[in-house]
Amino acid sequence: MRRAYNAGRWDAARTHASHLLSRPSEQTLARSVIVRSYWNEGRFQELVDCTKEWHDELSHSYREQAIDRLKVTGGAKKLTMMKEEKLQRLRDDQPQPKVPINWSAEHMDANFSQEGSRVWFRYPEGYVFWDMPSDYDLQSTHPALLCLTAEVLLSPWISSSKSPLPKGRTLGERASLSFSAGTDSTAAAAVMGDSTLLGYHRRSFDSMLDHRNAERLINHLNSTGEREVLSISSNHELIRTNHGKPVGFSTDFACASHLLLLADHFDLGAIGFGMPIDNTYLWKGRKFRKFEETQYYTYWTKRFAQAGLDLLFPVSSISEAGALMVVKASPWLEHLNSCMRGDGVKGCGRCWKCFHKNGPLGRKMDPHSKEIQILLNKMPLRTAQHALWAIQKLKLEHLVPHLSDELKSPLDWWEEAYRPGLDLIQQPWRDIVQERTEKWLPYMQEEKMLQCVNLFPQYPV
Ligand SMILES: [Zn+2]
C-alpha cells in the first residue's frame, strides 16, 4: 500500500487500503491513504462520498476542503455557462443581411457585400458588419484590402485567410491611425502628421465599455479641426466569442479593419497602431527583444505592404510613460481620459488604468482600491516595467515591499525616447514623427537600460 501510494499509483493504493479498513489497528492509515489519494487526483466528489461515515480528524478536514473545491468549480462552471448563454443571445440578436452570402474559405474577398452604407462580412459562424460613410463603395475597394481584413479577423482559426493576397494595389498618399482615444493612441496621433486620418472603432452593441470619455476627445478634435476622426460602428468583436473567448479583437490588427476597408476610399498609404515600447521592444512589458526581428513584425509588415499599406508603429520609440509625457505636453490633455469606466469627464479612480495612466498625470486615484491592490500584488506584475515606474513616480514604494529589489534604481529613463525605435517607421512618414518626438522627449542616454530589461525571469517567457 505504501509503495503504491509513494509511487503515485493511486488506484492500487486504494485497493490495498480498502482491504485493511476492517482491521482496527490499520484503519486510520488505510483511511488516510484513500482520502489523500482521491485528493491528489482531484476526485473531490468521490472523497466526499467515501468520508460520509468517517469522523476522524484527517478525513473530516479533507472532506471539508473537498466540499469547498466542489463549490468553487461548480460555481465557475455555472458562471461560464451563464456567460456562454449571454453571448449566444447577443449573437442571435445581431442584424442579418437581406441577401445572404455563402461562406467561401478559398476566396476571402467573396465574403463581403454591401447594403446601403452597411458592409457585411460572412464568416463560418455568421455575419458581422461595419457602418461606413454614405458614399462608400465596396466595389471600388481593392480585393487585397478585403482579403487582409478577413485575415486580421479570422487568422487565428481559418488558415486559408493567410493565402497570398491579390496583387496590384499601390501605396496611397495619406496616413491613418487606428485610434482608441486612449493615452498611447493619442500620443501616436500627436506625433503623426496633422492630415492623418484617425479611425475610431465603435462597438455597435451595449457593453460595460463606456465610449463617453473617448467621444469627448473625438468631438474636440473634429470640432476644432485639429484632426479628422472617423467613428465606424461594427460588431466584429463578436467573431472570437464563437471560439470560447470574451468579446474583443480577433488579432492585434483587427482594431483597424475599418481602415483597411476604407483604404481606397481615403487613398491611404499607411495604417498606424499606437503600440508603445511596452508591446514592441518589450515582451509582455517585462523582457527586452529586438522587435524588428520578431516574426510578428516581419510577417505583418510584409502582409500590409502586399496590400499597398505601410504598417506603422509611430510610438515604437516611446514607452507608456513617454506617451503620458507627450499627451501632457499636447493641447489635448484636458479632453483625454483613458479610463473606460469613467463618467465622460473623469476616471473611476479605482481601476488599473487609473493607477498607471491617470495617477502619474496627477489625477485622483485610490491605490488601496481592490483592483489596484490585487494587481500590485499579482506576480508577475502586469505591464511590469511601466507599473514599476508608476509606483516610483507616485512614491508608493511602501505599498509593495515585495518589489523592493526591482525599485532600487531610478526609472526616469523610462520616460525618454528609444532612438532605434524610429528606424522602424517607413519614409515618408518618419520625418514628422521624428521631429515631433524630439520636440517632446529627450532620447535615452543609456539605451542599455531598456535593452537589459528582464523582469521576473523566474516566470517563463
Ligand atoms: Zn478607472
Coordinates of C-alpha atoms and ligand atoms in Angstrom, one line a residue:
M1 CA 0.0 0.0 0.0
R2 CA 2.7 2.4 1.0
R3 CA 4.8 1.5 -2.1
A4 CA 1.9 2.1 -4.4
Y5 CA 1.0 5.4 -2.7
N6 CA 4.5 6.8 -2.8
A7 CA 4.8 5.8 -6.5
G8 CA 1.6 7.7 -7.2
R9 CA -0.3 4.6 -8.2
W10 CA -3.5 5.9 -6.5
D11 CA -5.9 3.2 -7.7
A12 CA -3.6 0.4 -6.5
A13 CA -3.0 2.2 -3.2
R14 CA -6.8 2.4 -2.6
T15 CA -7.4 -1.2 -3.4
H16 CA -4.8 -2.3 -0.8
A17 CA -6.1 0.2 1.7
S18 CA -9.7 -1.0 1.3
H19 CA -8.7 -4.5 2.4
L20 CA -7.2 -3.0 5.6
L21 CA -10.2 -0.9 6.6
S22 CA -11.8 -3.6 8.7
R23 CA -8.7 -4.1 10.8
P24 CA -8.9 -1.6 13.7
S25 CA -5.1 -1.3 14.0
E26 CA -4.7 -0.4 10.3
Q27 CA -7.9 1.6 9.9
T28 CA -6.5 5.1 10.4
L29 CA -3.7 4.6 8.0
A30 CA -6.0 3.0 5.4
R31 CA -8.5 5.8 5.5
S32 CA -5.7 8.4 5.2
V33 CA -4.4 6.7 2.1
I34 CA -7.8 6.6 0.5
V35 CA -8.6 10.2 1.3
R36 CA -5.2 11.6 0.2
S37 CA -5.1 9.6 -3.0
Y38 CA -8.5 10.9 -4.0
W39 CA -7.4 14.4 -3.1
N40 CA -4.2 14.1 -5.1
E41 CA -6.2 13.0 -8.1
G42 CA -8.6 15.9 -7.7
R43 CA -11.6 13.4 -7.4
F44 CA -13.4 15.6 -4.8
Q45 CA -16.8 14.1 -5.2
E46 CA -15.5 10.5 -4.5
L47 CA -13.7 11.9 -1.5
V48 CA -16.9 13.4 -0.1
D49 CA -18.8 10.2 -0.8
C50 CA -16.4 7.8 0.9
T51 CA -15.9 10.0 4.1
K52 CA -19.6 10.3 4.9
E53 CA -19.3 8.0 7.9
W54 CA -15.6 8.7 8.8
H55 CA -15.3 11.1 11.7
D56 CA -11.6 11.1 12.3
E57 CA -9.8 14.4 12.1
L58 CA -7.9 13.9 8.9
S59 CA -11.0 12.6 7.0
H60 CA -13.1 15.4 8.3
S61 CA -10.6 18.1 7.3
Y62 CA -10.1 16.7 3.8
R63 CA -13.9 16.3 3.4
E64 CA -14.5 20.0 4.2
Q65 CA -11.8 21.1 1.8
A66 CA -13.2 18.9 -1.0
I67 CA -16.7 20.3 -0.4
D68 CA -15.2 23.8 -0.8
R69 CA -13.4 22.8 -4.0
L70 CA -16.6 21.4 -5.5
K71 CA -18.5 24.6 -4.7
V72 CA -15.8 26.7 -6.5
T73 CA -15.6 24.5 -9.6
G74 CA -19.4 24.2 -9.7
G75 CA -19.8 28.0 -9.4
A76 CA -17.2 28.6 -12.0
K77 CA -18.9 26.2 -14.4
K78 CA -22.2 27.9 -13.8
L79 CA -20.7 31.3 -14.4
T80 CA -19.1 30.1 -17.7
M81 CA -22.4 28.7 -18.8
M82 CA -24.2 31.9 -18.0
K83 CA -21.6 33.9 -19.9
E84 CA -21.9 31.5 -22.8
E85 CA -25.7 31.8 -22.9
K86 CA -25.5 35.6 -22.7
L87 CA -23.0 35.7 -25.6
Q88 CA -25.3 33.3 -27.6
R89 CA -28.2 35.6 -27.1
L90 CA -26.1 38.6 -28.1
R91 CA -25.0 36.8 -31.3
D92 CA -28.7 35.8 -32.0
D93 CA -29.8 39.4 -31.6
Q94 CA -27.4 40.8 -34.3
P95 CA -28.8 42.0 -37.6
Q96 CA -28.6 39.9 -40.7
P97 CA -28.2 40.9 -44.4
K98 CA -31.3 40.9 -46.6
V99 CA -29.4 38.9 -49.2
P100 CA -27.4 36.0 -47.7
I101 CA -23.8 35.3 -48.7
N102 CA -22.2 31.9 -49.0
W103 CA -19.1 31.4 -46.9
S104 CA -16.0 30.9 -49.1
A105 CA -12.8 29.6 -47.5
E106 CA -11.0 29.9 -50.8
H107 CA -12.0 33.5 -51.9
M108 CA -11.9 35.7 -48.9
D109 CA -13.0 38.8 -50.9
A110 CA -16.2 36.9 -51.9
N111 CA -17.3 37.0 -48.2
F112 CA -18.1 40.8 -48.4
S113 CA -21.3 42.5 -49.6
Q114 CA -22.8 46.0 -49.3
E115 CA -26.4 47.0 -48.5
G116 CA -26.8 50.8 -48.3
S117 CA -23.8 52.1 -46.3
R118 CA -23.5 48.8 -44.4
V119 CA -20.8 46.4 -45.3
W120 CA -21.4 42.8 -44.4
F121 CA -18.8 40.1 -43.8
R122 CA -19.7 36.5 -43.9
Y123 CA -17.6 34.2 -41.7
P124 CA -18.2 30.5 -41.0
E125 CA -20.4 31.1 -37.9
G126 CA -22.4 34.1 -39.1
Y127 CA -22.2 37.7 -40.2
V128 CA -20.6 40.9 -38.9
F129 CA -21.0 44.5 -40.3
W130 CA -19.5 48.0 -40.4
D131 CA -21.5 51.1 -41.0
M132 CA -19.5 53.1 -43.5
P133 CA -19.7 56.7 -44.7
S134 CA -22.7 57.1 -47.0
D135 CA -20.6 57.5 -50.2
Y136 CA -18.5 54.3 -49.5
D137 CA -18.3 51.8 -52.4
L138 CA -17.2 48.3 -51.7
Q139 CA -17.0 47.6 -55.4
S140 CA -14.1 50.1 -55.8
T141 CA -12.2 48.6 -52.9
H142 CA -9.2 46.6 -53.9
P143 CA -9.6 42.8 -53.2
A144 CA -6.2 42.7 -51.4
L145 CA -7.8 45.1 -48.8
L146 CA -10.8 42.8 -48.3
C147 CA -8.5 39.7 -48.0
L148 CA -6.3 41.4 -45.4
T149 CA -9.5 42.4 -43.5
A150 CA -10.6 38.8 -43.5
E151 CA -7.1 37.8 -42.3
V152 CA -7.0 40.2 -39.3
L153 CA -10.4 38.9 -38.3
L154 CA -10.1 35.2 -38.9
S155 CA -6.4 34.1 -39.0
P156 CA -6.4 32.5 -35.5
W157 CA -8.9 29.9 -36.7
I158 CA -9.0 29.9 -40.6
S159 CA -5.6 29.2 -42.1
S160 CA -6.8 29.9 -45.7
S161 CA -7.2 33.6 -44.6
K162 CA -3.4 33.7 -44.8
S163 CA -3.3 32.8 -48.5
P164 CA -1.3 35.1 -50.9
L165 CA -3.0 38.5 -51.4
P166 CA -4.3 39.7 -54.8
K167 CA -1.6 41.9 -56.3
G168 CA -1.7 45.4 -57.7
R169 CA -2.7 47.9 -55.0
T170 CA -0.2 50.7 -54.9
L171 CA 0.6 52.8 -51.8
G172 CA -1.8 55.7 -51.2
E173 CA -0.9 59.2 -50.2
R174 CA -2.5 59.6 -46.8
A175 CA -1.5 58.1 -43.4
S176 CA -4.1 56.8 -40.9
L177 CA -4.1 55.7 -37.3
S178 CA -6.2 53.1 -35.6
F179 CA -7.4 55.4 -32.8
S180 CA -8.8 54.3 -29.5
A181 CA -8.7 57.8 -27.8
G182 CA -6.6 56.3 -25.0
T183 CA -3.2 57.7 -24.0
D184 CA -0.9 55.7 -26.3
S185 CA -3.1 56.2 -29.3
T186 CA -3.4 59.9 -28.6
A187 CA 0.4 60.2 -28.3
A188 CA 0.6 58.4 -31.7
A189 CA -1.9 60.9 -33.1
A190 CA 0.2 63.8 -31.7
V191 CA 3.5 62.6 -33.3
M192 CA 2.0 61.8 -36.7
G193 CA 1.2 64.5 -39.3
D194 CA -1.9 66.7 -39.0
S195 CA -3.5 65.2 -42.1
T196 CA -3.5 61.7 -40.5
L197 CA -7.0 60.1 -40.6
L198 CA -7.9 58.8 -37.2
G199 CA -10.2 55.8 -37.3
Y200 CA -12.2 55.0 -34.1
H201 CA -13.8 51.6 -33.8
R202 CA -17.2 51.9 -32.1
R203 CA -18.6 48.7 -30.6
S204 CA -22.2 48.7 -32.1
F205 CA -23.8 46.8 -29.2
D206 CA -24.1 47.7 -25.5
S207 CA -21.4 46.5 -23.1
M208 CA -19.5 47.5 -20.0
L209 CA -17.3 49.7 -22.2
D210 CA -18.2 53.4 -21.9
H211 CA -17.5 55.4 -25.0
R212 CA -18.1 58.8 -23.4
N213 CA -14.5 59.6 -22.5
A214 CA -13.4 58.7 -26.0
E215 CA -16.2 60.8 -27.6
R216 CA -15.2 63.9 -25.6
L217 CA -11.7 63.8 -27.2
I218 CA -13.1 62.9 -30.7
N219 CA -15.6 65.7 -30.6
H220 CA -12.9 68.1 -29.6
L221 CA -10.5 67.0 -32.4
N222 CA -13.3 67.1 -35.0
S223 CA -14.8 70.4 -33.9
T224 CA -11.6 72.3 -33.8
G225 CA -10.4 70.7 -37.0
E226 CA -7.1 69.7 -35.3
R227 CA -7.5 66.1 -36.6
E228 CA -10.1 64.3 -38.7
V229 CA -11.6 61.4 -36.7
L230 CA -14.0 58.9 -38.2
S231 CA -16.1 56.7 -36.0
I232 CA -17.2 53.5 -37.5
S233 CA -19.7 51.2 -35.8
S234 CA -19.1 47.5 -36.0
N235 CA -19.9 44.2 -34.2
H236 CA -16.8 42.3 -35.4
E237 CA -15.6 41.9 -31.8
L238 CA -18.2 39.1 -31.6
I239 CA -16.3 36.8 -34.0
R240 CA -14.0 35.4 -31.4
T241 CA -16.8 34.7 -29.0
N242 CA -17.5 31.7 -31.2
H243 CA -14.2 30.3 -30.0
G244 CA -14.7 30.5 -26.3
K245 CA -13.2 34.0 -25.9
P246 CA -14.8 37.1 -24.5
V247 CA -15.9 40.0 -26.7
G248 CA -12.8 41.6 -28.2
F249 CA -10.5 41.9 -31.2
S250 CA -9.6 38.7 -33.1
T251 CA -6.0 39.9 -33.5
D252 CA -3.9 43.0 -32.7
F253 CA -4.7 44.4 -36.1
A254 CA -8.5 43.8 -36.1
C255 CA -9.0 47.2 -34.5
A256 CA -8.1 48.7 -37.9
S257 CA -10.4 46.5 -40.0
H258 CA -12.5 49.7 -40.8
L259 CA -9.4 51.5 -42.0
L260 CA -8.4 48.5 -44.2
L261 CA -11.9 48.6 -45.8
L262 CA -11.6 52.4 -46.2
A263 CA -8.1 52.5 -47.6
D264 CA -9.1 53.1 -51.2
H265 CA -11.9 55.5 -50.2
F266 CA -9.4 57.7 -48.4
D267 CA -6.3 56.9 -50.6
L268 CA -4.5 55.5 -47.5
G269 CA -0.8 54.6 -47.8
A270 CA -0.2 53.7 -44.1
I271 CA -2.1 52.5 -41.1
G272 CA -0.6 53.2 -37.7
F273 CA -1.1 51.5 -34.4
G274 CA -0.3 53.1 -31.0
M275 CA 1.8 50.3 -29.6
P276 CA 4.3 51.7 -27.2
I277 CA 7.7 50.1 -26.3
D278 CA 5.8 48.1 -23.7
N279 CA 4.3 46.0 -26.5
T280 CA 7.0 46.2 -29.1
Y281 CA 10.6 46.1 -27.7
L282 CA 9.4 44.5 -24.5
W283 CA 7.8 41.1 -24.4
K284 CA 4.8 41.4 -22.2
G285 CA 6.1 44.6 -20.8
R286 CA 9.0 42.9 -19.0
K287 CA 11.7 41.4 -21.2
F288 CA 13.6 43.1 -24.0
R289 CA 13.5 41.7 -27.5
K290 CA 14.6 43.0 -30.9
F291 CA 11.2 43.8 -32.1
E292 CA 12.2 44.2 -35.8
E293 CA 13.5 40.6 -35.8
T294 CA 10.3 39.1 -34.4
Q295 CA 8.1 37.0 -36.7
Y296 CA 5.2 39.1 -35.7
Y297 CA 6.8 42.3 -37.0
T298 CA 8.2 40.8 -40.2
Y299 CA 5.1 38.9 -41.1
W300 CA 2.6 41.6 -40.7
T301 CA 4.7 44.3 -42.2
K302 CA 5.0 42.2 -45.3
R303 CA 1.3 41.4 -45.4
F304 CA 0.3 45.1 -45.1
A305 CA 2.9 46.1 -47.8
Q306 CA 1.3 43.5 -50.1
A307 CA -2.0 45.4 -49.8
G308 CA -0.3 48.7 -50.6
L309 CA 0.0 49.8 -47.0
D310 CA 2.8 50.7 -44.6
L311 CA 2.3 49.2 -41.2
L312 CA 3.4 51.9 -38.9
F313 CA 4.4 51.9 -35.2
P314 CA 4.6 55.6 -34.6
V315 CA 5.3 55.3 -30.9
S316 CA 7.7 52.3 -31.0
S317 CA 10.4 54.7 -29.7
I318 CA 8.1 55.8 -26.8
S319 CA 7.1 53.9 -23.6
E320 CA 3.7 54.2 -21.9
A321 CA 5.4 56.8 -19.6
G322 CA 6.7 58.7 -22.6
A323 CA 3.2 58.6 -24.1
L324 CA 1.9 60.2 -20.9
M325 CA 4.6 62.9 -21.2
V326 CA 3.6 63.6 -24.8
V327 CA -0.1 63.9 -24.1
K328 CA 0.7 66.1 -21.0
A329 CA 2.6 68.5 -23.3
S330 CA -0.1 68.4 -26.0
P331 CA -3.1 70.7 -26.1
W332 CA -5.4 67.6 -25.7
L333 CA -4.7 66.6 -22.1
E334 CA -7.9 68.1 -20.6
H335 CA -10.0 66.3 -23.2
L336 CA -8.4 62.9 -22.6
N337 CA -9.1 60.1 -20.1
S338 CA -8.0 56.5 -20.7
C339 CA -10.4 55.1 -18.0
M340 CA -13.1 53.0 -19.6
R341 CA -15.3 53.2 -16.6
G342 CA -15.4 56.9 -16.2
D343 CA -18.4 59.2 -16.4
G344 CA -17.4 61.0 -19.6
V345 CA -15.2 63.5 -17.8
K346 CA -13.3 61.8 -15.0
G347 CA -11.8 58.4 -14.5
C348 CA -13.2 56.0 -11.9
G349 CA -10.1 56.3 -9.8
R350 CA -10.2 52.6 -8.9
C351 CA -9.1 50.6 -12.0
W352 CA -5.6 49.6 -13.2
K353 CA -5.8 52.2 -16.0
C354 CA -6.5 54.9 -13.5
F355 CA -3.5 53.7 -11.4
H356 CA -0.9 53.7 -14.2
K357 CA -2.2 56.3 -16.6
N358 CA -4.2 58.8 -14.6
G359 CA -2.1 58.6 -11.4
P360 CA 1.1 59.7 -13.0
L361 CA -0.8 62.6 -14.7
G362 CA -1.6 63.9 -11.2
R363 CA -5.2 62.8 -11.3
K364 CA -7.1 61.5 -8.3
M365 CA -6.7 57.7 -7.8
D366 CA -7.1 55.4 -4.9
P367 CA -4.1 53.0 -4.7
H368 CA -6.0 51.0 -2.0
S369 CA -8.8 50.0 -4.3
K370 CA -9.5 46.3 -4.6
E371 CA -8.5 46.0 -8.3
I372 CA -5.3 48.1 -7.9
Q373 CA -4.3 46.2 -4.8
I374 CA -4.8 42.8 -6.4
L375 CA -2.8 43.7 -9.5
L376 CA 0.0 45.3 -7.5
N377 CA 0.4 42.0 -5.6
K378 CA 0.0 39.7 -8.6
M379 CA 3.1 38.0 -9.9
P380 CA 4.5 38.5 -12.5
L381 CA 3.5 42.2 -12.3
R382 CA 1.3 43.2 -15.2
T383 CA 2.9 45.7 -17.7
A384 CA 5.8 45.4 -15.3
Q385 CA 8.3 48.0 -16.4
H386 CA 5.7 50.7 -16.6
A387 CA 4.0 49.7 -13.4
L388 CA 7.3 49.9 -11.5
W389 CA 7.9 53.4 -13.0
A390 CA 4.4 54.4 -11.9
I391 CA 5.0 53.1 -8.4
Q392 CA 8.1 55.2 -8.2
K393 CA 6.5 58.3 -9.8
L394 CA 3.7 58.1 -7.3
K395 CA 6.0 57.4 -4.4
L396 CA 4.1 54.3 -3.4
E397 CA 7.0 52.0 -2.7
H398 CA 5.8 51.4 0.8
L399 CA 2.7 49.6 -0.6
V400 CA 4.9 47.0 -2.4
P401 CA 7.7 45.8 -0.1
H402 CA 7.9 42.6 -2.2
L403 CA 9.1 44.7 -5.2
S404 CA 11.9 46.5 -3.4
D405 CA 14.6 44.8 -5.5
E406 CA 13.1 46.0 -8.7
L407 CA 12.6 49.5 -7.4
K408 CA 16.2 50.0 -6.2
S409 CA 17.4 52.3 -9.0
P410 CA 15.7 55.3 -10.5
L411 CA 13.5 54.6 -13.5
D412 CA 13.4 58.1 -15.0
W413 CA 15.0 56.8 -18.2
W414 CA 11.6 55.0 -18.9
E415 CA 10.1 58.4 -19.8
E416 CA 12.6 59.0 -22.6
A417 CA 12.6 58.0 -26.3
Y418 CA 14.5 55.0 -27.6
R419 CA 16.2 56.3 -30.7
P420 CA 16.4 52.9 -32.6
G421 CA 12.5 52.7 -32.5
L422 CA 12.3 55.5 -35.1
D423 CA 14.1 53.2 -37.6
L424 CA 11.0 51.0 -37.7
I425 CA 9.0 53.8 -39.3
Q426 CA 9.0 53.9 -43.1
Q427 CA 9.6 57.1 -45.1
P428 CA 7.9 59.4 -46.0
W429 CA 6.1 59.1 -42.6
R430 CA 9.1 59.0 -40.4
D431 CA 10.4 62.6 -40.6
I432 CA 7.4 64.2 -39.0
V433 CA 7.2 61.5 -36.3
Q434 CA 10.9 62.0 -35.5
E435 CA 10.6 65.8 -35.4
R436 CA 7.6 65.8 -33.1
T437 CA 9.1 63.0 -30.8
E438 CA 12.3 65.0 -30.4
K439 CA 10.3 68.1 -29.6
W440 CA 8.6 66.5 -26.6
L441 CA 11.0 63.8 -25.4
P442 CA 14.8 63.6 -24.8
Y443 CA 16.5 60.4 -26.1
M444 CA 17.6 57.7 -23.6
Q445 CA 21.3 58.3 -23.0
E446 CA 21.7 54.7 -21.8
E447 CA 19.9 52.6 -24.3
K448 CA 21.2 49.6 -22.4
M449 CA 18.8 50.4 -19.6
L450 CA 16.0 49.3 -21.9
Q451 CA 18.0 46.5 -23.6
C452 CA 18.7 44.9 -20.3
V453 CA 15.1 44.8 -19.0
N454 CA 14.4 41.3 -17.9
L455 CA 11.9 41.5 -15.0
F456 CA 10.7 38.5 -13.0
P457 CA 12.7 36.0 -15.1
Q458 CA 11.6 33.2 -12.8
Y459 CA 8.2 33.3 -14.7
P460 CA 8.7 31.6 -18.1
V461 CA 8.7 33.6 -21.3
Ligands
ZN1 ZN -10.6 53.9 -14.0

